[in-house]
Short mmCIF file of C-alpha atoms in Angstrom, two decimals:
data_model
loop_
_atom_site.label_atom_id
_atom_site.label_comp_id
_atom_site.label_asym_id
_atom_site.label_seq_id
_atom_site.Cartn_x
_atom_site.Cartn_y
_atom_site.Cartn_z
CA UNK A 14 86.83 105.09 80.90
CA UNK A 15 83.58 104.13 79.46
CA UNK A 16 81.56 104.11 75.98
CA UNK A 17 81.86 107.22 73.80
CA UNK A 18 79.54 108.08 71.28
CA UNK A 19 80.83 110.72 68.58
CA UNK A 20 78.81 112.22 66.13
CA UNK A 21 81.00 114.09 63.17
CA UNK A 22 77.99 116.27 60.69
CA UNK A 23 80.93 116.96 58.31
CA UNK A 24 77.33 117.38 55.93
CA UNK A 25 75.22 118.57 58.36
CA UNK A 26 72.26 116.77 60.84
CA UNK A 27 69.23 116.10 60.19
CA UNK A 28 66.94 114.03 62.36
CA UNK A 29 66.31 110.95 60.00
CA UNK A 30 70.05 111.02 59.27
CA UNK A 31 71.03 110.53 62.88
CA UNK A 32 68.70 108.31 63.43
CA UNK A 33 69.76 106.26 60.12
CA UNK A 34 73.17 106.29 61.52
CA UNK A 35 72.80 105.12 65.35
CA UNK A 36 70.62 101.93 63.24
CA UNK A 37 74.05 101.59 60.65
CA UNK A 38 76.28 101.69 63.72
CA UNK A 39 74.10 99.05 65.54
CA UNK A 40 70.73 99.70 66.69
CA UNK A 41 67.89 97.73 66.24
CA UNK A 42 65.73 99.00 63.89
CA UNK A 43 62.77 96.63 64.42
CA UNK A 44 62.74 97.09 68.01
CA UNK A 45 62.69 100.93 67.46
CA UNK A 46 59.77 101.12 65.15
CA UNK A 47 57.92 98.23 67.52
CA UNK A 48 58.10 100.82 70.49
CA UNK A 49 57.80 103.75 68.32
CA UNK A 50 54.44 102.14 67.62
CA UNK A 51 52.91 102.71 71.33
CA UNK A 52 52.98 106.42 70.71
CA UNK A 53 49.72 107.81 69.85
CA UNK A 54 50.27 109.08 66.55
CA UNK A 55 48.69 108.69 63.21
CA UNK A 56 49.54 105.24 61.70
CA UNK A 57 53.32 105.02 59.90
CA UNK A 58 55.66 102.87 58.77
CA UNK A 59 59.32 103.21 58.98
CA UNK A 60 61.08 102.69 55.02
CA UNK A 61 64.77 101.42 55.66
CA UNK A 62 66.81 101.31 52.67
CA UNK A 63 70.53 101.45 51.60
CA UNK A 64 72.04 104.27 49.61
CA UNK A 65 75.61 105.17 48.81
CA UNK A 66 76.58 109.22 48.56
CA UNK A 67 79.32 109.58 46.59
CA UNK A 68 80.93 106.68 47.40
CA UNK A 69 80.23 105.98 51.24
CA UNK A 70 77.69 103.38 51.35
CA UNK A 71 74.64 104.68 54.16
CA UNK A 72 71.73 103.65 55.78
CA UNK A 73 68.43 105.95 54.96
CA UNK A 74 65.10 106.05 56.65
CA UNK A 75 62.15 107.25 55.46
CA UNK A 76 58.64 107.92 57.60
CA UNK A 77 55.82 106.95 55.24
CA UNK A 78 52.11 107.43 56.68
CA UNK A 79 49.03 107.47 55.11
CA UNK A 80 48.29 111.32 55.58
CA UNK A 81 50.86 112.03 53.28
CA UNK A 82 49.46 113.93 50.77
CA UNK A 83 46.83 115.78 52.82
CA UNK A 84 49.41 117.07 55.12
CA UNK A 85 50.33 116.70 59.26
CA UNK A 86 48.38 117.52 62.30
CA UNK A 87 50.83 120.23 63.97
CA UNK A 88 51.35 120.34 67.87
CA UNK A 89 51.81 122.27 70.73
CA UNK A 90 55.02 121.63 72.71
CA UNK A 91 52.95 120.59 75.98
CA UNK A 92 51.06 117.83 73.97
CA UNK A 93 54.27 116.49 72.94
CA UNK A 94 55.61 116.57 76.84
CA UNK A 95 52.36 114.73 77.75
CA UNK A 96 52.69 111.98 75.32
CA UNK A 97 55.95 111.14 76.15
CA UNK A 98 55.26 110.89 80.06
CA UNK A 99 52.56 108.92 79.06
CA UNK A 100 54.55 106.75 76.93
CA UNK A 101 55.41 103.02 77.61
CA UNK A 102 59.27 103.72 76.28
CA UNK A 103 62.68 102.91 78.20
CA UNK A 104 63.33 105.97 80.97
CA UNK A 105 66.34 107.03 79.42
CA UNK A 106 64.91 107.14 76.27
CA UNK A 107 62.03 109.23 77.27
CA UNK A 108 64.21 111.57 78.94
CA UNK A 109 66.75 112.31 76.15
CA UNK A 110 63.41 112.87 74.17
CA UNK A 111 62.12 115.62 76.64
CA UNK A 112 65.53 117.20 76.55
CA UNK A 113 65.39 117.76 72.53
CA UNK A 114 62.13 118.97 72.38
CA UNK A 115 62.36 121.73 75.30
CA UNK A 116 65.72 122.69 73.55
CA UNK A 117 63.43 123.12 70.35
CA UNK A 118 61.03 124.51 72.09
CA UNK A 119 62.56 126.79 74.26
CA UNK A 120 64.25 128.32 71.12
CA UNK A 121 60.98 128.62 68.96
CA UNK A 122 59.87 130.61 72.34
CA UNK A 123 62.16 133.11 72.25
CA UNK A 124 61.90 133.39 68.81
CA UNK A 125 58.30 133.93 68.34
CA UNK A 126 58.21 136.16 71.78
CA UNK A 127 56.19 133.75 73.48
CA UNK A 128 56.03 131.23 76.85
CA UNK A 129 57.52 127.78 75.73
CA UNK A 130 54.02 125.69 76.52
CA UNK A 131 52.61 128.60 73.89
CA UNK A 132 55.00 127.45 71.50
CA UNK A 133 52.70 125.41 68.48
CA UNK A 134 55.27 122.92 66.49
CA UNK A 135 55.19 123.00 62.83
CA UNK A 136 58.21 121.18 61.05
CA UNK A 137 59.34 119.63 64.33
CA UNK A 138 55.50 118.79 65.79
CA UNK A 139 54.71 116.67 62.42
CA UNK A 140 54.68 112.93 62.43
CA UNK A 141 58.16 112.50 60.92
CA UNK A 142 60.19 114.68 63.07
CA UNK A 143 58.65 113.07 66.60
CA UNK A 144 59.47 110.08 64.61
CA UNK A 145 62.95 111.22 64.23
CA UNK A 146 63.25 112.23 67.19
CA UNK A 147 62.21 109.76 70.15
CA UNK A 148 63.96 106.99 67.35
CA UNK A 149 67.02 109.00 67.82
CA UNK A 150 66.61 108.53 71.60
CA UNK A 151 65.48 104.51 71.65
CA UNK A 152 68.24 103.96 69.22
CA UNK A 153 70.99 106.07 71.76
CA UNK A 154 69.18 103.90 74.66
CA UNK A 155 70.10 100.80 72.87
CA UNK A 156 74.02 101.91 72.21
CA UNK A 157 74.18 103.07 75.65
CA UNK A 158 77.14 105.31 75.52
CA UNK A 159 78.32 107.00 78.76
CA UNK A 160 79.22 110.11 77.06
CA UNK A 161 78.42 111.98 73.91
CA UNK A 162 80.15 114.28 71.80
CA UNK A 163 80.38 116.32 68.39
CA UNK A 164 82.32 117.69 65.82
CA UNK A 165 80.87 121.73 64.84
CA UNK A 166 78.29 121.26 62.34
CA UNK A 167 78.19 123.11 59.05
CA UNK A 168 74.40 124.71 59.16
CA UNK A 169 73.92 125.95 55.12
CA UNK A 170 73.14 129.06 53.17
CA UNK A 171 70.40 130.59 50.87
CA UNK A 172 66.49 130.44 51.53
CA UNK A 173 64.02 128.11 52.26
CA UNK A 174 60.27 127.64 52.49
CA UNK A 175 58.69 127.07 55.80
CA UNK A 176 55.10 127.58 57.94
CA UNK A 177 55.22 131.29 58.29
CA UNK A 178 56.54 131.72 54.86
CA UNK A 179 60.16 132.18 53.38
CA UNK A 180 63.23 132.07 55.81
CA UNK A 181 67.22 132.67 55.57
CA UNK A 182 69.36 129.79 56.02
CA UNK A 183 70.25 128.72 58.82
CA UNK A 184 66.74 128.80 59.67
CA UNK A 185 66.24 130.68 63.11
CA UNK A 186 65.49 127.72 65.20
CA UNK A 187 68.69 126.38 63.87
CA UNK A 188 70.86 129.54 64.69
CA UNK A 189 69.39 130.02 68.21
CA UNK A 190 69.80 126.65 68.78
CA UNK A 191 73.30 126.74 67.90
CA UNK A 192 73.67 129.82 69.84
CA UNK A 193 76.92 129.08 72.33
CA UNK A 194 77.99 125.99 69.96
CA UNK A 195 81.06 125.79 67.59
CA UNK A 196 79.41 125.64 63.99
CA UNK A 197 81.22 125.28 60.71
CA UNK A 198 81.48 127.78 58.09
CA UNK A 199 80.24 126.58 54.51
CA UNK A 200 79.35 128.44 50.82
CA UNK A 201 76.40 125.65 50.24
CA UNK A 202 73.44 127.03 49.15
CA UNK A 203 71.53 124.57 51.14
CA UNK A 204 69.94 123.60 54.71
CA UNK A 205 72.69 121.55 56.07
CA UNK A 206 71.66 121.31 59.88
CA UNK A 207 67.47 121.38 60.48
CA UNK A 208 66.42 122.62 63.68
CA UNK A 209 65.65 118.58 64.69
CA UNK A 210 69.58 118.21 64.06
CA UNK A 211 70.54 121.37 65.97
CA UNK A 212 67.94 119.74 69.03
CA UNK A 213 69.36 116.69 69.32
CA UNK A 214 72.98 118.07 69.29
CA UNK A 215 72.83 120.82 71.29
CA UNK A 216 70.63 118.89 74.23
CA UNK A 217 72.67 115.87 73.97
CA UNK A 218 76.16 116.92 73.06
CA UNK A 219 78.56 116.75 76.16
CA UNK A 220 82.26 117.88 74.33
CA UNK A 221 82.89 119.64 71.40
CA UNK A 222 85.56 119.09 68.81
CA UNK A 223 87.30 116.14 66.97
CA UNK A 224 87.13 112.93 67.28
CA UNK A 225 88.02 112.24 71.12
CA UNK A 226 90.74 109.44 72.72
CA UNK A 227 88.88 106.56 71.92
CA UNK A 228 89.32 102.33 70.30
CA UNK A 229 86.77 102.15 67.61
CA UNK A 230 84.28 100.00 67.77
CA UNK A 231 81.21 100.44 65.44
CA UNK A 232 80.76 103.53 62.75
CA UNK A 233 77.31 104.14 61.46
CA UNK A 234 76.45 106.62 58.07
CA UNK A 235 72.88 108.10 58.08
CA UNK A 236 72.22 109.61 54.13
CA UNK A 237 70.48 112.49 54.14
CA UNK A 238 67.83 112.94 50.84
CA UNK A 239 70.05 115.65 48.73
CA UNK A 240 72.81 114.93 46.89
CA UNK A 241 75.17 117.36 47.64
CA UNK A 242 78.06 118.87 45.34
CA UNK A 243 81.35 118.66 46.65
CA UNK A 244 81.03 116.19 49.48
CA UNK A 245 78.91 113.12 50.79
CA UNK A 246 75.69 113.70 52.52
CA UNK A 247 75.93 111.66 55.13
CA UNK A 248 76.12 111.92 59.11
CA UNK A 249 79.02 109.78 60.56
CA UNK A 250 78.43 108.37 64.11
CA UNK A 251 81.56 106.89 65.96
CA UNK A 252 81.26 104.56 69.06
CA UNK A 253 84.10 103.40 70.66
CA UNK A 254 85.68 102.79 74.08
CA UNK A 255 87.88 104.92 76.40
#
């Protein structure tokens, strides 16, 4: 028995859309920003607006800050550790934040060849994706479930410009962090699951497969920013009760 949360990336995860979801199915999204606001980051303001993809109304966020156009201090993986033991956030929250970012980091480690404090964040060390990120975790702490689970994730196709230059799809964060995980096959030429998504699956995910045994209680939708061909691109969240 207990409170199941279920997250079903029939589009893919990013970490804005599963954060825009946990707020759709529930969370608070004033009290996130307020105690996203004790981190020491650069100033930034969190955009909430409503969308509908393809016919599924969603919730969107968007990180706007005033470095925008001049670009994102990067940083290394023991910076980010540091500021979140520092941090004046719930426990829980903190913790389920510390668990994404060593899965991220621990897979840009072997990537790169390198010890994971070495590892330097690009993407996932910018503003937004901390954002994203310990959001994600205030807005789990709030919906408290006592178990989490996930349908496989499609995780895209093609190319894609990053730091180091241009990458295959999945991008290799993404594919080592889905290394040991069910993942869905797809012909979209796009980036369906980011290496944020892949994170804060793959460190938080308990059970993989369908929807479990559950009475629903809540569903949340999270829009992602590309409209996608054949299908909405949006990240359901289901919470119900066992």
């Amino acid at each position: 028995m207990g409170k199941i949360l279920h997250f079903d990336p029939f589009s893919g995860i990013a970490g804005d859309m599963a954060l825009a979801a946990l707020v759709d199915a529930g969370a608070d999204p004033l009290l996130i920003e307020q105690q996203l606001q004790t981190l020491p980051l650069e100033p930034f303001q969190l955009q909430w607006t409503h969308t509908v993809k393809k016919g599924i109304s969603a919730r969107a966020v968007r990180i706007i800050t005033e470095s925008e156009q001049t670009g994102h201090p990067h940083r290394r993986y023991r910076e980010i550790v540091d500021m979140l033991k520092s941090a004046d956030l719930p426990e829980k929250a903190v913790l389920w934040s510390l668990q994404i970012f060593k899965r991220i980091g621990q897979a840009e480690a072997r990537i790169h060849g390198i010890a994971l404090d070495e590892v330097h964040f690009h993407e996932v060390g910018a503003i937004d994706s901390i954002v994203d990120i310990v959001g994600t975790a205030l807005a789990l702490d709030q919906l408290n479930p006592d178990r989490i689970s996930s349908s496989p994730s499609p995780l895209g196709n093609g190319e894609a410009a990053m730091a180091h230059g241009v990458y295959p799809l999945p991008a290799p964060a993404t594919l080592e962090l889905m290394k040991g995980y069910p993942i869905r096959s797809t012909s979209l030429p796009f980036e369906l699951t980011t290496p944020t998504g892949a994170g804060i699956l793959t460190a938080l995910t308990e059970q993989w497969g369908p929807v479990p045994d559950m009475t629903v209680e809540r569903i949340g939708y999270g829009a992602g920013m590309r409209d996608l061909p054949d299908r909405p691109n949006v990240l359901r969240v289901i919470l119900g009760n066992r």
